[in-house]
Amino acid sequence: DIVMTQSPDSLAVSLGERATINCKSSQSVLYSSNNKNYLAWYQQKPGQPPKLLIYWASTRESGVPDRFSGSGSGTDFTLTISSLQAEDVAVYYCQQYYSTPPVTFGQGTRLEIK
Amino acid sequence: EVQLVESGGVVVQPGGSLRLSCAASGFTFDDYAMHWVRQAPGKGLEWVSLISWDGGSTYYADSVKGRFTISRDNSKNSLYLQMNSLRAEDTALYYCAKDVGSQPGYFDYWGQGTLVTVSS
């Protein structure tokens, strides 16, 4: 099974500042035949189900603000929020879908306002 | 508008059984694989089970294999999870999630979840 490890576990960032969350997979999730990274990011606000933000490591889901961006390839990935807004307070999860089943998620990163 | 509505979560004793349901609407149900994902109180997301678009293939997390059974009724646009031999560690909010395609991928829609509590 592919193990997904996020860092940090929690993060406090000032409003308007950049927030960066990292995700590392135990093996590459890059499929060489199509050059796609099978990696998604989700946002979960308190009391709500997760919401898809990013797929293929860097493609924003429709309706997701452009302050959210995903980058990385192979085993190392980053979710960046360019200018933190109050509504971005949430737990963020990465998920690999390169080798499924099982689907595997990172442990989550809690993002708060400093 | 895509909607996934879970039901069936209750308080059940250890060793008991339960059947969760997920009613889907707003999309062509039998075009997509479907999943159950759970979240223990204050914890992260744990994938539980997957069923292919036609129900012909099913997969389970090791933690539930042999105890849980996923199924679907495409004529009723419904997904199910039969849970047997329940343990305290199965206590969680259970989400129904729609796959983005007919093969396992990522999840573009989630229900609000149904709470299962295993306690004596």
XYZ file of C-alpha atoms in Angstrom:
234
model
C 0.000 0.000 0.000
C 1.130 3.542 -0.702
C 1.577 5.529 2.508
C 0.863 9.247 2.344
C 2.587 11.508 4.886
C 1.690 15.156 5.287
C 3.676 17.906 6.953
C 3.208 19.774 9.117
C 0.386 18.283 11.188
C -0.818 21.795 11.975
C -0.040 25.233 10.699
C -0.924 28.780 11.774
C -0.670 31.517 9.172
C -1.615 35.202 9.253
C -4.430 36.461 7.068
C -3.141 37.421 3.643
C 0.008 35.350 4.030
C 1.008 32.215 2.152
C 0.239 28.766 3.519
C 2.121 25.688 2.331
C 1.214 22.080 3.058
C 3.384 19.176 1.993
C 2.482 15.611 1.075
C 4.920 12.784 0.468
C 4.052 9.382 -0.940
C 5.982 6.212 -0.099
C 6.307 5.464 -3.796
C 5.881 7.452 -6.956
C 2.330 8.256 -8.030
C 3.470 9.461 -11.449
C 2.190 7.250 -14.256
C 4.820 7.431 -16.953
C 2.546 6.508 -19.862
C 0.447 9.668 -19.501
C 2.813 11.776 -17.345
C 0.092 12.352 -14.775
C 0.457 12.390 -11.007
C -2.418 10.520 -9.375
C -2.753 12.863 -6.419
C -5.736 14.843 -5.114
C -6.222 17.420 -2.355
C -9.328 17.934 -0.233
C -10.459 20.600 2.204
C -12.607 19.710 5.203
C -14.167 22.502 7.205
C -15.565 21.801 10.689
C -18.811 19.849 10.582
C -18.658 19.401 6.808
C -17.658 16.561 4.473
C -14.423 16.874 2.527
C -14.459 18.982 -0.616
C -12.314 18.287 -3.664
C -9.838 21.098 -4.357
C -7.167 19.730 -6.693
C -6.719 16.589 -8.810
C -3.910 15.332 -11.051
C -1.732 17.122 -8.477
C -2.266 20.565 -10.006
C -5.683 20.845 -11.660
C -8.124 22.986 -9.703
C -11.660 21.694 -9.391
C -14.294 23.966 -10.913
C -15.249 26.771 -8.537
C -12.129 26.530 -6.379
C -10.528 29.968 -5.903
C -7.278 30.486 -7.768
C -5.429 31.241 -4.547
C -5.298 27.454 -4.153
C -2.633 25.719 -6.221
C -1.047 22.291 -6.288
C 2.428 21.345 -7.404
C 4.950 18.539 -7.296
C 5.626 15.271 -9.033
C 6.620 11.712 -8.269
C 6.605 11.456 -4.488
C 6.609 15.063 -3.273
C 3.658 17.413 -3.527
C 2.607 20.789 -2.182
C -0.704 22.570 -1.686
C -0.259 26.333 -1.565
C -2.757 28.961 -0.528
C -1.294 32.178 -1.850
C -3.148 34.628 0.398
C -4.917 33.061 3.351
C -8.532 34.025 3.906
C -10.545 33.405 7.064
C -12.736 30.885 5.234
C -9.700 28.725 4.475
C -9.495 27.495 8.079
C -9.878 23.748 7.653
C -8.123 20.413 7.656
C -6.471 19.541 4.349
C -5.897 15.996 3.093
C -3.930 14.581 0.199
C -4.997 11.307 -1.441
C -3.297 9.027 -3.939
C -5.235 7.137 -6.579
C -2.259 5.674 -8.448
C -2.457 2.278 -6.790
C -5.979 1.458 -5.725
C -7.362 -0.252 -3.888
C -6.708 0.738 -1.286
C -7.276 4.436 -1.632
C -4.960 6.126 0.859
C -5.086 9.544 2.454
C -2.539 11.590 4.307
C -3.179 12.090 8.005
C -4.382 15.646 7.473
C -2.977 19.124 8.151
C -4.929 21.530 10.330
C -4.693 25.128 9.102
C -5.496 27.958 11.501
C -5.232 31.730 11.577
C -2.275 33.189 13.475
C -27.265 18.945 -8.636
C -25.456 15.895 -7.322
C -26.739 14.719 -3.964
C -25.622 11.828 -1.778
C -27.695 11.187 1.321
C -26.562 8.578 3.810
C -28.793 6.930 6.386
C -28.838 4.041 8.812
C -26.316 5.137 11.402
C -27.287 4.317 14.989
C -25.840 3.183 18.302
C -25.167 -0.568 18.172
C -23.584 -3.012 20.593
C -20.240 -4.663 19.893
C -20.763 -7.726 17.766
C -23.910 -6.290 16.257
C -24.878 -5.598 12.668
C -26.009 -2.562 10.732
C -26.837 -1.629 7.161
C -26.006 1.817 5.851
C -27.666 3.263 2.761
C -26.742 6.085 0.426
C -29.345 7.569 -1.912
C -27.836 9.204 -4.961
C -29.354 11.749 -7.325
C -28.351 14.324 -9.897
C -26.079 12.068 -11.960
C -26.177 8.801 -13.884
C -25.519 6.513 -10.942
C -24.539 3.409 -12.900
C -21.755 5.254 -14.736
C -19.619 5.614 -11.632
C -17.736 3.631 -9.033
C -18.782 4.419 -5.483
C -16.989 4.354 -2.154
C -17.525 4.379 1.583
C -15.048 6.450 3.588
C -15.158 6.809 7.361
C -13.861 9.278 9.893
C -13.529 8.376 13.566
C -14.268 11.229 15.980
C -11.472 13.797 15.778
C -9.469 11.652 13.361
C -8.587 11.600 9.688
C -10.185 9.989 6.660
C -10.074 6.211 6.222
C -11.184 4.551 3.006
C -13.466 1.590 3.745
C -14.760 0.063 0.524
C -15.219 0.465 -3.213
C -17.709 -0.969 -5.682
C -17.438 -0.791 -9.445
C -20.109 0.841 -11.582
C -21.886 -2.463 -12.207
C -21.318 -4.014 -8.795
C -19.129 -6.677 -10.346
C -16.020 -5.757 -8.402
C -15.762 -4.916 -4.732
C -12.782 -4.047 -2.553
C -12.266 -3.507 1.149
C -9.805 -2.064 3.591
C -8.020 -4.753 5.580
C -9.628 -3.382 8.746
C -13.129 -4.351 7.566
C -12.474 -7.268 5.194
C -14.661 -10.246 6.010
C -17.016 -8.167 8.165
C -18.386 -5.503 5.805
C -20.113 -5.969 2.444
C -20.650 -3.208 -0.075
C -23.420 -3.436 -2.654
C -25.452 -1.258 -4.968
C -28.842 -1.260 -6.638
C -28.540 0.761 -9.829
C -32.298 0.563 -10.410
C -32.760 2.463 -7.135
C -29.689 4.721 -7.412
C -28.589 3.399 -4.040
C -25.380 2.266 -2.377
C -25.255 0.071 0.717
C -22.812 -1.077 3.364
C -23.684 -4.145 5.405
C -21.638 -4.062 8.594
C -21.352 -7.209 10.719
C -19.338 -8.127 13.823
C -19.033 -4.473 14.721
C -16.244 -3.341 17.004
C -15.676 -0.218 19.068
C -13.051 0.886 16.546
C -15.731 0.975 13.819
C -17.258 4.004 15.540
C -17.132 6.770 12.950
C -18.956 9.061 10.601
C -19.477 7.075 7.416
C -19.427 8.995 4.146
C -20.696 7.849 0.799
C -18.454 9.268 -1.936
C -18.812 9.355 -5.704
C -15.794 8.432 -7.774
C -14.911 10.700 -10.666
C -15.100 7.768 -13.078
C -16.015 4.148 -13.541
C -12.598 3.076 -12.279
C -11.087 3.972 -8.875
C -9.873 7.533 -8.762
C -10.591 10.541 -6.666
C -13.880 11.701 -5.163
C -15.763 14.630 -6.579
C -18.834 14.473 -4.343
C -19.399 13.413 -0.748
C -22.509 12.997 1.352
C -22.926 14.578 4.761
C -22.270 11.275 6.499
C -24.129 9.015 8.907
C -22.820 8.348 12.415
C -22.220 4.799 13.608
C -21.494 4.345 17.299
C -20.469 0.927 18.573
C -20.865 0.842 22.317
C -22.356 -1.304 25.030
